[in-house]
Coordinates of C-alpha atoms and ligand atoms in Angstrom, one line a residue:
M1 CA 0.0 0.0 0.0
E2 CA 1.3 3.5 -0.9
K3 CA -0.2 6.9 -0.5
I4 CA 0.5 9.7 -3.0
L5 CA -0.6 13.3 -2.6
V6 CA -1.3 15.4 -5.7
E7 CA -1.9 19.1 -6.0
R8 CA -3.7 19.3 -9.4
T9 CA -7.3 18.2 -9.4
A10 CA -8.6 18.4 -12.9
S11 CA -12.1 17.0 -12.2
R12 CA -13.5 16.3 -8.8
G13 CA -14.7 12.9 -7.6
I14 CA -13.7 9.7 -5.9
A15 CA -13.0 6.3 -7.5
V16 CA -12.1 2.8 -6.4
S17 CA -11.1 0.5 -9.3
P18 CA -8.4 -1.5 -10.9
V19 CA -5.9 0.3 -13.1
Y20 CA -6.0 0.2 -16.9
Y21 CA -2.4 0.9 -18.0
Y22 CA -2.6 3.0 -21.1
Q23 CA 0.2 1.9 -23.3
E24 CA 1.0 4.4 -26.0
P25 CA 2.0 3.1 -29.4
D26 CA 5.6 3.7 -30.5
L27 CA 5.4 6.7 -32.7
T28 CA 9.1 7.5 -32.8
P29 CA 9.8 8.7 -36.3
D30 CA 11.8 6.5 -38.5
S31 CA 14.2 9.3 -39.4
R32 CA 16.2 9.0 -42.6
M33 CA 18.0 11.4 -44.8
I34 CA 16.8 11.4 -48.4
C35 CA 18.2 12.4 -51.7
Q36 CA 16.5 15.0 -54.0
G37 CA 14.8 12.3 -56.1
Q38 CA 13.0 10.9 -53.1
A39 CA 11.5 14.2 -52.0
A40 CA 8.3 13.9 -54.2
G41 CA 7.6 10.4 -52.7
E42 CA 8.0 11.7 -49.1
E43 CA 5.7 14.7 -49.9
E44 CA 3.2 12.2 -51.1
I45 CA 3.4 10.2 -47.9
F46 CA 2.7 13.4 -45.9
R47 CA -0.2 14.4 -48.2
N48 CA -1.8 10.9 -48.0
A49 CA -1.6 10.8 -44.2
R50 CA -3.0 14.3 -43.9
E51 CA -5.9 13.5 -46.2
K52 CA -6.8 10.4 -44.1
V53 CA -6.4 12.3 -40.8
I54 CA -8.6 15.1 -42.0
E55 CA -11.3 12.6 -43.0
E56 CA -11.1 10.9 -39.6
L57 CA -11.3 14.2 -37.8
Q58 CA -14.4 15.2 -39.9
V59 CA -16.2 12.2 -38.3
L60 CA -15.0 13.1 -34.8
A61 CA -15.8 16.8 -35.2
E62 CA -19.5 15.9 -35.1
K63 CA -18.9 14.7 -31.5
S64 CA -16.8 17.6 -30.3
E65 CA -15.7 21.0 -31.6
I66 CA -12.2 20.3 -30.5
F67 CA -11.7 18.1 -33.5
A68 CA -12.9 20.8 -35.8
A69 CA -9.9 22.8 -34.4
H70 CA -7.7 19.7 -35.0
Q71 CA -8.8 19.6 -38.5
E72 CA -7.7 23.1 -39.0
I73 CA -4.3 22.3 -37.4
A74 CA -3.9 19.3 -39.7
G75 CA -4.7 21.5 -42.8
D76 CA -2.7 24.5 -41.5
F77 CA -0.4 26.2 -43.8
T78 CA 2.4 26.7 -41.3
L79 CA 2.5 23.0 -40.6
E80 CA 2.5 22.1 -44.3
E81 CA 5.2 24.7 -45.1
G82 CA 7.4 23.5 -42.2
I83 CA 7.2 19.9 -43.3
L84 CA 7.6 20.5 -47.0
T85 CA 10.6 22.8 -46.4
K86 CA 12.3 20.1 -44.4
I87 CA 11.7 17.5 -47.0
R88 CA 12.7 19.7 -50.0
T89 CA 15.6 21.6 -48.6
E90 CA 16.9 19.8 -45.6
G91 CA 16.8 16.2 -47.0
K92 CA 14.6 14.9 -44.2
N93 CA 12.1 12.1 -44.8
A94 CA 8.4 12.8 -44.1
Q95 CA 8.4 11.3 -40.6
A96 CA 11.4 13.3 -39.4
A97 CA 10.0 16.4 -41.0
L98 CA 6.7 15.9 -39.3
Q99 CA 8.1 15.4 -35.9
E100 CA 10.4 18.4 -36.1
T101 CA 7.7 20.7 -37.3
I102 CA 5.2 19.5 -34.7
D103 CA 7.9 20.0 -32.0
E104 CA 8.6 23.6 -33.2
I105 CA 4.9 24.6 -33.3
A106 CA 4.1 22.9 -30.0
A107 CA 7.1 24.6 -28.4
I108 CA 5.7 28.0 -29.3
F109 CA 2.5 27.3 -27.4
A110 CA 4.3 25.5 -24.5
A111 CA 6.5 28.6 -24.0
M112 CA 3.5 30.8 -23.3
D113 CA 2.7 31.7 -19.7
D114 CA -1.0 31.6 -20.1
A115 CA -2.1 28.2 -18.8
Y116 CA -4.8 27.8 -21.4
M117 CA -2.5 28.6 -24.4
K118 CA 0.2 26.4 -23.0
E119 CA -2.2 23.5 -23.1
R120 CA -2.9 24.1 -26.8
A121 CA 0.5 22.5 -27.4
A122 CA -1.3 19.2 -26.6
D123 CA -3.7 19.8 -29.5
V124 CA -0.8 20.3 -31.9
R125 CA 0.9 17.1 -30.5
D126 CA -2.4 15.2 -30.8
V127 CA -2.6 16.0 -34.5
G128 CA 1.0 15.2 -34.9
K129 CA 0.4 11.8 -33.3
R130 CA -2.4 11.1 -35.7
L131 CA -0.3 12.1 -38.7
M132 CA 2.6 9.9 -37.5
A133 CA 0.3 6.9 -36.9
G134 CA -1.1 7.5 -40.4
M135 CA 2.4 7.5 -41.9
K136 CA 3.5 4.5 -40.0
G137 CA 0.3 2.6 -40.7
I138 CA -0.3 2.1 -36.9
E139 CA -3.8 2.0 -35.4
L140 CA -4.1 4.3 -32.3
P141 CA -5.3 2.5 -29.1
D142 CA -9.0 2.8 -28.4
L143 CA -10.4 3.6 -24.9
G144 CA -13.8 2.8 -26.4
N145 CA -13.1 -1.0 -26.2
L146 CA -13.1 -1.3 -22.4
D147 CA -15.4 -3.9 -20.9
K148 CA -15.0 -3.4 -17.1
E149 CA -14.7 -0.5 -14.7
V150 CA -11.2 1.0 -14.5
I151 CA -9.1 3.9 -13.5
V152 CA -7.0 4.8 -16.5
A153 CA -3.3 5.6 -15.8
A154 CA -1.5 7.3 -18.7
R155 CA 1.4 9.6 -19.4
D156 CA -1.1 12.0 -20.9
L157 CA -4.4 11.6 -22.7
Y158 CA -5.3 13.5 -25.8
P159 CA -8.7 14.5 -27.0
S160 CA -8.6 11.7 -29.5
D161 CA -8.2 9.3 -26.6
T162 CA -10.9 10.8 -24.4
V163 CA -13.6 11.4 -27.0
K164 CA -14.1 7.6 -27.4
M165 CA -14.0 6.9 -23.7
D166 CA -17.1 5.1 -22.3
V167 CA -18.0 6.8 -19.0
S168 CA -19.7 3.7 -17.7
Y169 CA -16.3 2.0 -17.6
V170 CA -13.8 4.8 -17.0
K171 CA -14.3 5.6 -13.3
G172 CA -11.1 7.7 -12.9
I173 CA -8.1 9.1 -14.7
L174 CA -4.5 9.7 -13.5
T175 CA -2.0 11.3 -15.8
E176 CA 1.7 12.1 -15.3
E177 CA 1.4 15.2 -17.5
G178 CA -1.3 17.7 -18.5
G179 CA -2.5 20.8 -16.7
I180 CA -5.8 21.7 -15.2
T181 CA -6.8 23.5 -18.4
S182 CA -5.6 20.7 -20.7
H183 CA -8.2 18.9 -22.8
V184 CA -8.1 15.8 -20.7
S185 CA -9.1 18.0 -17.8
I186 CA -11.8 19.8 -19.7
M187 CA -13.2 16.6 -21.1
A188 CA -13.0 14.8 -17.8
K189 CA -14.9 17.7 -16.1
S190 CA -17.6 17.6 -18.7
M191 CA -18.0 13.9 -18.4
N192 CA -17.7 14.0 -14.6
I193 CA -14.8 11.6 -14.3
P194 CA -12.6 12.1 -11.3
T195 CA -9.2 13.1 -12.6
L196 CA -5.8 14.0 -11.2
V197 CA -3.1 15.3 -13.6
G198 CA 0.6 15.9 -13.0
V199 CA 0.8 12.7 -10.9
K200 CA 4.6 12.2 -11.0
D201 CA 5.9 8.8 -11.9
I202 CA 2.5 7.1 -11.6
L203 CA 3.3 4.8 -14.5
S204 CA 6.3 3.4 -12.8
K205 CA 4.3 2.8 -9.7
V206 CA 1.3 0.9 -11.0
Q207 CA 0.7 -2.1 -13.2
G208 CA -2.5 -3.0 -15.1
G209 CA -5.0 -4.6 -12.8
M210 CA -3.6 -3.0 -9.6
M211 CA -6.3 -1.8 -7.3
V212 CA -6.3 2.0 -6.7
C213 CA -8.4 4.4 -4.6
M214 CA -8.4 8.0 -5.7
D215 CA -9.9 11.1 -4.1
A216 CA -9.7 14.0 -6.6
E217 CA -11.3 16.3 -4.0
K218 CA -8.4 16.0 -1.7
G219 CA -5.8 15.0 -4.2
E220 CA -5.1 11.6 -2.6
I221 CA -4.3 8.3 -4.3
V222 CA -3.7 5.0 -2.5
L223 CA -2.1 2.2 -4.5
D224 CA -2.9 -1.4 -3.6
P225 CA -5.1 -0.4 -0.7
D226 CA -6.0 -2.8 2.1
E227 CA -9.7 -3.7 2.8
E228 CA -10.0 -1.0 5.4
V229 CA -8.9 1.8 3.1
K230 CA -11.0 0.5 0.3
K231 CA -14.0 0.6 2.6
E232 CA -13.2 4.1 3.6
Y233 CA -12.9 5.4 0.0
K234 CA -16.2 3.7 -1.0
A235 CA -17.9 5.5 1.9
R236 CA -16.3 8.8 0.7
K237 CA -17.5 8.1 -2.8
E238 CA -21.1 7.5 -1.6
N239 CA -21.0 10.8 0.4
Y240 CA -19.5 12.7 -2.6
E241 CA -22.1 11.4 -5.0
K242 CA -24.9 12.4 -2.6
E243 CA -23.4 15.9 -2.3
R244 CA -23.1 16.1 -6.2
Q245 CA -26.7 15.3 -6.5
I246 CA -27.6 18.1 -4.1
L247 CA -25.4 20.5 -6.0
V248 CA -27.0 19.5 -9.3
Q249 CA -30.4 20.1 -7.8
L250 CA -29.3 23.5 -6.5
R251 CA -28.7 24.6 -10.1
N252 CA -32.4 25.4 -10.2
E253 CA -32.0 27.9 -7.3
T254 CA -31.3 31.6 -8.0
P255 CA -28.1 32.6 -6.3
V256 CA -29.3 34.9 -3.5
T257 CA -27.6 35.2 -0.1
K258 CA -29.7 34.9 3.1
S259 CA -29.9 38.7 3.4
G260 CA -31.3 38.9 -0.1
K261 CA -28.4 39.9 -2.2
R262 CA -28.7 38.6 -5.8
V263 CA -25.3 37.4 -6.9
F264 CA -24.5 36.7 -10.5
L265 CA -22.7 33.5 -11.4
C266 CA -21.0 33.6 -14.8
A267 CA -18.5 31.5 -16.8
N268 CA -15.0 32.3 -18.2
V269 CA -14.7 31.0 -21.7
G270 CA -12.3 31.0 -24.7
S271 CA -14.4 29.3 -27.3
L272 CA -17.9 28.4 -28.3
E273 CA -17.3 24.9 -27.0
D274 CA -16.6 26.3 -23.6
I275 CA -19.9 28.2 -23.7
R276 CA -21.8 25.0 -24.5
Q277 CA -20.1 23.2 -21.6
A278 CA -21.0 26.1 -19.2
L279 CA -24.7 26.4 -20.1
P280 CA -26.0 23.4 -18.1
M281 CA -24.7 25.0 -14.9
N282 CA -27.5 27.5 -15.2
I283 CA -25.2 30.5 -15.5
D284 CA -26.2 34.1 -15.5
G285 CA -23.9 34.8 -18.5
I286 CA -20.3 34.9 -19.7
G287 CA -18.3 37.2 -17.5
L288 CA -15.2 36.8 -19.6
F289 CA -14.8 35.7 -23.2
R290 CA -11.1 35.7 -23.9
S291 CA -11.1 36.8 -27.5
E292 CA -7.4 36.3 -27.9
F293 CA -7.9 32.6 -28.6
L294 CA -9.6 33.5 -31.8
Y295 CA -6.4 35.3 -32.8
M296 CA -4.0 32.7 -31.6
E297 CA -5.7 29.8 -33.2
N298 CA -5.6 31.5 -36.6
D299 CA -2.7 32.0 -39.1
H300 CA -3.8 35.6 -39.8
F301 CA -5.5 38.4 -37.9
P302 CA -9.1 37.3 -38.0
T303 CA -11.2 39.6 -40.2
E304 CA -14.2 41.5 -39.0
E305 CA -16.4 38.9 -40.7
E306 CA -14.7 35.9 -39.2
Q307 CA -14.9 37.4 -35.7
F308 CA -18.5 38.5 -36.2
E309 CA -19.5 34.9 -37.0
V310 CA -18.0 33.6 -33.7
Y311 CA -19.3 36.4 -31.5
R312 CA -22.8 36.2 -33.1
E313 CA -22.9 32.5 -32.4
A314 CA -21.7 33.1 -28.9
A315 CA -24.5 35.7 -28.4
K316 CA -27.1 33.3 -29.7
L317 CA -25.8 30.5 -27.4
C318 CA -25.7 32.9 -24.5
P319 CA -28.5 35.5 -24.9
M320 CA -27.9 36.5 -21.2
E321 CA -24.9 38.8 -20.5
L322 CA -21.9 38.0 -22.8
T323 CA -18.8 40.0 -21.9
I324 CA -16.3 40.0 -24.7
R325 CA -12.9 41.2 -23.7
T326 CA -11.0 42.9 -26.5
L327 CA -7.7 41.4 -27.6
D328 CA -5.3 40.7 -24.6
I329 CA -2.2 39.7 -26.5
G330 CA 1.4 40.3 -25.7
G331 CA 3.0 39.5 -22.3
D332 CA 3.1 35.7 -22.6
K333 CA 0.6 35.4 -25.5
E334 CA 2.2 35.6 -28.9
L335 CA 0.8 35.3 -32.5
S336 CA 2.6 33.0 -35.0
Y337 CA 1.9 35.4 -37.8
F338 CA 2.9 38.7 -36.0
P339 CA 6.4 39.2 -34.8
F340 CA 6.8 40.7 -31.3
E341 CA 10.0 42.4 -30.5
K342 CA 11.9 40.8 -27.6
E343 CA 11.2 42.6 -24.4
E344 CA 13.0 42.6 -21.1
N345 CA 9.7 42.5 -19.1
P346 CA 6.9 41.4 -21.4
F347 CA 4.3 41.5 -18.7
L348 CA 5.2 45.2 -18.2
G349 CA 5.5 45.7 -22.0
W350 CA 3.5 46.0 -25.2
R351 CA 0.3 44.1 -24.4
A352 CA -3.5 44.2 -24.4
I353 CA -5.1 47.6 -24.8
R354 CA -1.6 49.2 -25.5
I355 CA -1.4 47.2 -28.7
S356 CA -5.1 47.7 -29.7
L357 CA -4.8 51.5 -29.3
E358 CA -1.7 51.5 -31.5
K359 CA -3.1 49.1 -34.1
R360 CA -6.3 51.0 -34.5
E361 CA -7.5 49.5 -37.8
M362 CA -7.2 46.0 -36.3
F363 CA -8.9 47.2 -33.1
K364 CA -11.7 48.7 -35.0
E365 CA -12.3 45.4 -36.9
Q366 CA -12.8 43.7 -33.6
L367 CA -15.0 46.4 -32.2
R368 CA -17.2 46.4 -35.3
A369 CA -17.5 42.6 -35.1
I370 CA -18.5 42.8 -31.4
L371 CA -21.0 45.7 -32.0
R372 CA -22.6 43.8 -34.9
A373 CA -22.9 40.7 -32.6
S374 CA -24.6 42.9 -30.0
A375 CA -27.7 42.8 -32.2
F376 CA -28.1 39.1 -31.2
G377 CA -27.8 39.2 -27.4
K378 CA -26.8 41.2 -24.4
V379 CA -23.2 41.8 -25.4
R380 CA -20.8 43.9 -23.3
I381 CA -17.3 45.2 -24.3
M382 CA -14.5 44.9 -21.8
F383 CA -11.0 46.5 -22.1
P384 CA -8.0 44.8 -20.6
M385 CA -5.0 46.3 -18.8
I386 CA -6.2 49.8 -18.5
I387 CA -3.9 52.1 -16.5
S388 CA -5.2 55.6 -17.4
L389 CA -8.4 57.5 -18.0
S390 CA -7.1 58.6 -21.4
E391 CA -6.8 55.0 -22.5
L392 CA -10.4 54.2 -21.5
K393 CA -11.7 57.4 -23.1
E394 CA -9.7 56.6 -26.3
A395 CA -11.1 53.1 -26.5
K396 CA -14.6 54.3 -25.9
A397 CA -14.2 57.0 -28.6
L398 CA -13.2 54.2 -31.1
V399 CA -16.4 52.3 -30.1
E400 CA -18.4 55.5 -30.9
E401 CA -16.5 55.8 -34.2
C402 CA -17.4 52.2 -35.1
K403 CA -21.0 52.8 -34.1
A404 CA -21.3 55.8 -36.4
E405 CA -19.8 53.8 -39.3
L406 CA -22.3 50.9 -38.7
R407 CA -25.2 53.4 -38.5
R408 CA -24.1 54.8 -41.9
E409 CA -23.9 51.3 -43.3
G410 CA -27.3 50.4 -42.0
K411 CA -25.8 47.5 -39.9
A412 CA -27.7 46.6 -36.7
F413 CA -26.1 46.8 -33.2
D414 CA -27.2 47.5 -29.6
E415 CA -27.1 51.3 -29.2
N416 CA -26.9 50.9 -25.4
I417 CA -24.1 48.4 -25.4
E418 CA -22.1 48.6 -22.1
T419 CA -18.4 49.3 -22.1
G420 CA -16.4 48.3 -19.0
M421 CA -12.9 47.5 -18.0
M422 CA -10.7 44.9 -16.3
M423 CA -9.4 46.1 -12.9
E424 CA -6.1 44.4 -13.0
T425 CA -3.4 47.1 -12.6
P426 CA -2.4 48.9 -9.5
A427 CA -3.2 52.2 -11.3
S428 CA -6.8 51.1 -11.9
V429 CA -7.2 50.4 -8.2
L430 CA -5.9 53.8 -7.2
L431 CA -8.0 55.6 -9.8
A432 CA -11.1 53.4 -9.2
E433 CA -13.4 56.3 -8.3
E434 CA -12.4 58.2 -11.5
F435 CA -12.8 55.1 -13.6
A436 CA -16.2 54.4 -12.1
K437 CA -17.4 57.6 -13.7
E438 CA -16.3 56.4 -17.2
A439 CA -16.8 52.7 -17.2
D440 CA -20.2 51.0 -17.2
F441 CA -18.9 48.0 -15.2
F442 CA -15.7 46.7 -13.6
S443 CA -14.3 43.2 -13.6
I444 CA -11.5 42.4 -11.3
G445 CA -8.7 40.4 -12.9
T446 CA -7.0 39.0 -9.8
N447 CA -4.6 36.9 -11.9
D448 CA -2.8 40.0 -13.1
L449 CA -3.7 42.3 -10.2
T450 CA -2.0 39.9 -7.7
Q451 CA 1.2 39.7 -9.7
Y452 CA 1.4 43.5 -10.2
L453 CA 0.4 44.4 -6.6
L454 CA 2.8 41.9 -5.0
A455 CA 5.5 42.2 -7.7
V456 CA 5.3 38.4 -8.0
D457 CA 5.4 36.9 -11.6
R458 CA 2.2 34.8 -11.9
G459 CA 4.0 32.1 -14.0
N460 CA 7.2 31.8 -11.9
K461 CA 7.2 28.5 -10.1
K462 CA 10.1 29.5 -7.9
I463 CA 8.1 32.2 -6.1
S464 CA 4.6 30.6 -6.5
D465 CA 4.3 30.4 -2.7
K466 CA 4.3 34.3 -2.7
Y467 CA 1.6 34.5 -5.3
D468 CA -1.3 34.9 -3.0
F469 CA -4.6 36.5 -3.8
M470 CA -5.6 36.4 -0.1
H471 CA -2.6 38.7 0.7
P472 CA -4.0 41.7 2.7
A473 CA -2.9 44.1 0.0
V474 CA -4.9 42.3 -2.6
L475 CA -7.9 42.0 -0.4
K476 CA -7.7 45.7 0.4
A477 CA -7.5 46.6 -3.3
I478 CA -10.5 44.5 -4.0
R479 CA -12.5 46.1 -1.2
H480 CA -11.6 49.5 -2.6
I481 CA -12.6 48.7 -6.2
I482 CA -16.0 47.3 -5.1
A483 CA -16.7 50.4 -2.9
A484 CA -15.6 52.8 -5.8
G485 CA -17.8 50.9 -8.3
H486 CA -20.8 50.9 -6.0
S487 CA -20.4 54.6 -5.3
K488 CA -21.4 55.2 -8.9
N489 CA -23.9 52.3 -9.1
R490 CA -21.6 50.2 -11.2
K491 CA -21.8 46.4 -11.2
V492 CA -18.5 45.0 -9.9
G493 CA -17.5 41.5 -11.0
M494 CA -14.4 39.4 -10.8
C495 CA -13.1 37.1 -13.5
G496 CA -9.7 36.2 -12.1
E497 CA -9.2 32.6 -10.7
M498 CA -10.0 33.9 -7.2
A499 CA -13.7 34.2 -8.1
G500 CA -14.0 30.4 -8.2
N501 CA -11.8 29.7 -5.2
L502 CA -14.0 28.3 -2.4
K503 CA -11.8 29.8 0.3
A504 CA -12.0 33.3 -1.2
V505 CA -15.7 33.3 -2.0
P506 CA -17.1 34.0 1.5
A507 CA -14.7 37.0 1.9
L508 CA -15.7 38.3 -1.6
L509 CA -19.4 38.0 -0.7
E510 CA -18.8 39.9 2.5
M511 CA -17.1 42.7 0.5
G512 CA -20.2 42.9 -1.7
L513 CA -18.9 41.6 -5.0
D514 CA -21.8 41.4 -7.5
E515 CA -20.6 39.0 -10.1
F516 CA -18.4 35.9 -9.9
S517 CA -17.0 34.6 -13.2
M518 CA -15.1 31.4 -13.2
S519 CA -14.4 28.2 -15.1
A520 CA -17.6 26.2 -15.4
G521 CA -16.6 23.4 -13.1
S522 CA -16.6 25.7 -10.0
I523 CA -20.0 27.2 -10.5
D524 CA -22.0 24.6 -8.6
Y525 CA -19.8 24.9 -5.6
V526 CA -19.8 28.7 -5.6
R527 CA -23.6 28.6 -5.9
K528 CA -23.8 26.5 -2.7
L529 CA -21.6 29.0 -0.8
V530 CA -23.7 31.9 -2.0
L531 CA -26.9 30.3 -0.9
A532 CA -25.4 29.6 2.5
A533 CA -23.9 33.1 3.0
E534 CA -25.6 35.7 5.2
Ligands
PEP1 C1 -6.8 38.2 -14.8 O1 -5.8 38.8 -15.0 O2 -7.3 38.0 -13.7 C2 -7.7 37.8 -16.0 C3 -8.8 37.3 -15.8 O3 -7.1 37.9 -17.2 P1 -6.0 36.9 -17.8 O4 -5.9 35.7 -16.9 O5 -6.5 36.5 -19.1 O6 -4.8 37.7 -17.9
MG2 MG1 -5.3 39.7 -17.0

């Protein structure tokens, strides 16, 4: 018997089952140098594999939108160009060229600090795996063929593995890699499978068939448990499931505190798929639509029309409040098609609204797209990283300019659309009263606010113990923002991770926060806390 403690819960829940050891096929490229005359044949190998993979993904795309994105990656110009260049000019065969190109593209994503974008490296690798399997003529293993209840232990699971998983047999998942915003985490959450990721060396500690107890609530795993422990975990599981049922029933309750304050519970999303996953939680709206993902997933700046289609679909899916944050690029988030100059301190550099106000034509395309989508729902515009009133006024003036253009063109939009701002810089805290006169709403971005107030890099593991949104300085800043917003009757929300943190929620309720926006998986739990609060 061995007990392991894990920090990263990807999806809550408890399981007691034997292990299914997920053996990955050997997809090591058979690397060979080729001569000029062989290049056309190697290109053919790549094109055939790609064609087959795009067809496979077409079928899977009907089950999950993730595979539509994978289809785009498979057909992507950057990928093709990288592979063909390596075959034609570097004398690499198709398998070596594929592996190197996938590594290069995945490395760009993996180097980003933003957790969500970092995890997109896994999508690129997943597509790479498929293409390699296609080139090698290997069938990928299928988690759809299980015939008894198991806990799957794997190095990592990709969307193509999880999509086929039968939830009646997969009772839990343990992976060595993967973060809490990886697809395995997102899928596991939507399927309600208890999942722990980042479980170091788990594959060297278990064998297929070994009994395992896992509590993804507490981050505990027991390998080869004795009868006593098994009994204890089964009891925990029963309790957990009862509590889950209560939570699901509570979804019908309007989130109001005992003293009668109506609190709004919203979701943070980065795609239409995220919105679909959040809707069953009976959300009040989307408190943060991170529009940068649309830019990062493309190989060009998305046009007004391309953006409009996505925002309109989002507004139709979520006719309640839909808060679209304008491009928050720079810092850690880069674009493959737009070179950023190297900066000493990218988080203090050319990012977010600073870029938008400089690249006005690009900014106006986004604003026009959002405005046009506002004809289909209750859309709000939110500006990131604001430090001065002049920035906010300039951004609002551009909104007005776009409105005037649309009026002239006879294109519909919501004349009363609200424009608000992220409160995530120390300057925005100190000037909160002034900002409250100009902004229709505030949303506190504690992820950045904490790093800027405490001078602690949000992505630096070495000092992660100092990154604390419960630090008195951060709490004081939040209290100040809420009071300033309320003094002008502005709704004050929060879309940083803190809003979904169960230890922080009671304090935020006591401070009078109006709206909590978080990842969908936390909403049920926060609702329960709201209903229990005074
Ligand atoms: C924040 O800073 O709290 C926030 C929500 O924005 P992001 O994490 O995208 O920087
Ligand atoms: Mg931020």
